[in-house]
mmCIF file of C-alpha atoms in Angstrom:
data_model
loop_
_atom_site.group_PDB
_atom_site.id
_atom_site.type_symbol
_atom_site.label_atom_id
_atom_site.label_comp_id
_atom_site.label_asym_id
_atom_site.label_seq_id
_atom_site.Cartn_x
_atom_site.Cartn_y
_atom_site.Cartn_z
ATOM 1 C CA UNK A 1 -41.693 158.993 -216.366
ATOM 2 C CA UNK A 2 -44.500 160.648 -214.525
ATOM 3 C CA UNK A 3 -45.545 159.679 -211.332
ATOM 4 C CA UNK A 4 -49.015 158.354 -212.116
ATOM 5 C CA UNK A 5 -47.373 156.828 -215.215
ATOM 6 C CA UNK A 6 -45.042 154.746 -213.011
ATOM 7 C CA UNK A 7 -46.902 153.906 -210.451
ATOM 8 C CA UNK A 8 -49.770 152.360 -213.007
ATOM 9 C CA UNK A 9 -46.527 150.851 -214.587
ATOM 10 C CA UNK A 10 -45.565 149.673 -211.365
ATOM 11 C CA UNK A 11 -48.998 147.760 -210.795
ATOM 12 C CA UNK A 12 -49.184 146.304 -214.166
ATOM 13 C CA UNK A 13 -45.867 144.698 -213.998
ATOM 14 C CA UNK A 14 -46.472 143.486 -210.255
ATOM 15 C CA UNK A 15 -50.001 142.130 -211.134
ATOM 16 C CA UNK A 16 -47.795 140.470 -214.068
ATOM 17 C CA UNK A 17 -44.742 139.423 -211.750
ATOM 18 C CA UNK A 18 -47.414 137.386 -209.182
ATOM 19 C CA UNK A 19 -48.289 135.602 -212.147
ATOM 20 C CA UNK A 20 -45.385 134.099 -212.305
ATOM 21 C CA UNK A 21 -44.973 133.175 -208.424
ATOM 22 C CA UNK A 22 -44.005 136.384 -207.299
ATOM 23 C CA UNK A 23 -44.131 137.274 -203.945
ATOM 24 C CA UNK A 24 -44.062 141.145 -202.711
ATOM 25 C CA UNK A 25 -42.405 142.160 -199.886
ATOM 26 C CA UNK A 26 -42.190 146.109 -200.343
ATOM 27 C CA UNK A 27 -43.425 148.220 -202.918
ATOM 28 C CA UNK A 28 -41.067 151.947 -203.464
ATOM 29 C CA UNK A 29 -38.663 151.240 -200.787
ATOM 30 C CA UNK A 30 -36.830 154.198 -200.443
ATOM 31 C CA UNK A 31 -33.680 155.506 -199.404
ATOM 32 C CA UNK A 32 -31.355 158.982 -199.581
ATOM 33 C CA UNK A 33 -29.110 156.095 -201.868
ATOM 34 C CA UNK A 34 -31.823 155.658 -203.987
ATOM 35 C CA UNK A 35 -35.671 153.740 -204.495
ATOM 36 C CA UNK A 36 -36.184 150.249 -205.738
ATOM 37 C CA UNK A 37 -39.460 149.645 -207.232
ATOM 38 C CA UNK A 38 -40.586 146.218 -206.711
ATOM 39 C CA UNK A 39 -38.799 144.036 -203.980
ATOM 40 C CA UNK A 40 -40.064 140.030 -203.336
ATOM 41 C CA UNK A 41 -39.484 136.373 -203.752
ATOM 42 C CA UNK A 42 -40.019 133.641 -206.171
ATOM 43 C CA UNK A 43 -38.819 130.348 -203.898
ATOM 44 C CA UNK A 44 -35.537 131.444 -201.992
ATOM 45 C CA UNK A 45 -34.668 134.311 -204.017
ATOM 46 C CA UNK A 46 -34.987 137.827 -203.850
ATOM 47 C CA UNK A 47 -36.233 139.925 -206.388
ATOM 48 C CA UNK A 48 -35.385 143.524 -206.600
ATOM 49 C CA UNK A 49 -36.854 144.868 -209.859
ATOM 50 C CA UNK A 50 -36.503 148.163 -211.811
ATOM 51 C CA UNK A 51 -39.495 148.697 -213.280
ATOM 52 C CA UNK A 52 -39.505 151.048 -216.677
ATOM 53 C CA UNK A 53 -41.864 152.058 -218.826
ATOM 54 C CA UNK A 54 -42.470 154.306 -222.546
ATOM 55 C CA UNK A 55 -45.251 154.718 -224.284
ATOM 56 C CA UNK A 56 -43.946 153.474 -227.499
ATOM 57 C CA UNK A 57 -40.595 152.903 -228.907
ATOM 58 C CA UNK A 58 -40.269 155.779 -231.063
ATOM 59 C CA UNK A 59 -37.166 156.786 -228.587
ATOM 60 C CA UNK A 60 -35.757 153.370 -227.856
ATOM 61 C CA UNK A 61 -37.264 151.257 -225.341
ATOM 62 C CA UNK A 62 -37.505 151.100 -222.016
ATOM 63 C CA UNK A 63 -34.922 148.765 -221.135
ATOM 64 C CA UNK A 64 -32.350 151.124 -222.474
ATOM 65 C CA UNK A 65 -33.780 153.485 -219.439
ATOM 66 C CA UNK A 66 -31.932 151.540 -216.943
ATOM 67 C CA UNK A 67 -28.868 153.264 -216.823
ATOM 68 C CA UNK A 68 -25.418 152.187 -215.458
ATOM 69 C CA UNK A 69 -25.888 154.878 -212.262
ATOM 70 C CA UNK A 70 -29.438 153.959 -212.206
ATOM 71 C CA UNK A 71 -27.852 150.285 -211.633
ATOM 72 C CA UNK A 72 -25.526 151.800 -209.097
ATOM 73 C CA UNK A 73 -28.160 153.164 -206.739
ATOM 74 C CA UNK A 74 -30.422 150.497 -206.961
ATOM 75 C CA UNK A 75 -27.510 147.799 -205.676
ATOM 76 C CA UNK A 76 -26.377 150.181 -202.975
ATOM 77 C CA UNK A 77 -30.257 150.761 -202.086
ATOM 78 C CA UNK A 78 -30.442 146.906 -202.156
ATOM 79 C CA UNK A 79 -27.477 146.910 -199.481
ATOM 80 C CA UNK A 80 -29.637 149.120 -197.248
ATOM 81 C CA UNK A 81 -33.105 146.915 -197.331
ATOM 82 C CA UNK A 82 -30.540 144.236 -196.373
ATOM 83 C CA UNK A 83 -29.213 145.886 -193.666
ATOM 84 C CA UNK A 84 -32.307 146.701 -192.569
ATOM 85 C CA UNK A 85 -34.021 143.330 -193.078
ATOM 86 C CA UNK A 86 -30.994 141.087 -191.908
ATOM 87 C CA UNK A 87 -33.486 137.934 -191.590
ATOM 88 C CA UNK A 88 -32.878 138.161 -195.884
ATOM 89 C CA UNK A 89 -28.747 138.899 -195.880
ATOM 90 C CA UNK A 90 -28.341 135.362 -196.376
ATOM 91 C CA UNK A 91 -30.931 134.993 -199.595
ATOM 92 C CA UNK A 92 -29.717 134.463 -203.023
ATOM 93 C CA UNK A 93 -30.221 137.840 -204.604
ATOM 94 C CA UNK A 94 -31.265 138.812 -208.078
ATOM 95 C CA UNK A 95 -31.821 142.069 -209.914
ATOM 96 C CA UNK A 96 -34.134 142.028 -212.886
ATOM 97 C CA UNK A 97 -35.728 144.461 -215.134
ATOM 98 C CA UNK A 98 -39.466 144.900 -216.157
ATOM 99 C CA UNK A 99 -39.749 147.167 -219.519
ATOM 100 C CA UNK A 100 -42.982 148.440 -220.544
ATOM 101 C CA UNK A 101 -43.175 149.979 -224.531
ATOM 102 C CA UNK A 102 -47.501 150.399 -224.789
ATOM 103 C CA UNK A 103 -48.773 147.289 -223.992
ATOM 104 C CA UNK A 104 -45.663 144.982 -224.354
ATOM 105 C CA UNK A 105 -43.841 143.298 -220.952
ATOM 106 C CA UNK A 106 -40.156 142.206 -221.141
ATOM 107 C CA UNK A 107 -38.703 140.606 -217.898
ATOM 108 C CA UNK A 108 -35.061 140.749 -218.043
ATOM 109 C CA UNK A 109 -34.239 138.340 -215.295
ATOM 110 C CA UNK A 110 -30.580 138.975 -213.640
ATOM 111 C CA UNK A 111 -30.501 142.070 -216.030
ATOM 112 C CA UNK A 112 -27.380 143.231 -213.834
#
């Protein structure tokens, strides 16, 4: 995925995420581990969220994007915003998955 195609993906899944009571707190935090797309809350927990997106489905869709690694690196990049944030080590944590195919939204909430 492109850079201008994720980041619009990005948007369009936070824009839809606040809708439902999210709350951001950072936006591409990045790390040498690894970058997690969308971090917030909704009540006490925290959200980190892998957002994916495809054009259509003519490939699979993009939930099937989010690899095992890909998994991987965003839990150990999760450890470091922790460790960096300690105010949230204590939060109930939650990692969920926004897939984009066109137009359609799928939130896969604790998708790992």
């Amino acid at each position: 995925m492109s850079r201008s195609i994720g980041g619009e993906a990005e948007n369009k899944a936070l824009v839809f995420l606040e809708t439902q009571g999210f709350s951001l707190i950072a936006k591409n935090f990045l790390t040498p581990l690894g970058e997690i797309d969308l971090i917030g809350q909704i009540a006490d927990v925290l959200i980190f969220v892998e957002v994916k997106a495809r054009k259509s489905a003519q490939f699979g869709s993009a939930l099937e994007m989010v690899t095992k690694s890909k998994q991987i690196k965003v839990r150990k990049t999760a450890q470091v915003f922790l460790q960096q944030h300690p105010h949230y080590q204590h939060a109930e944590c939650r990692f969920d998955v926004i897939g984009m195919t066109g137009d359609d939204i799928q939130w896969v909430q604790a998708a790992f």
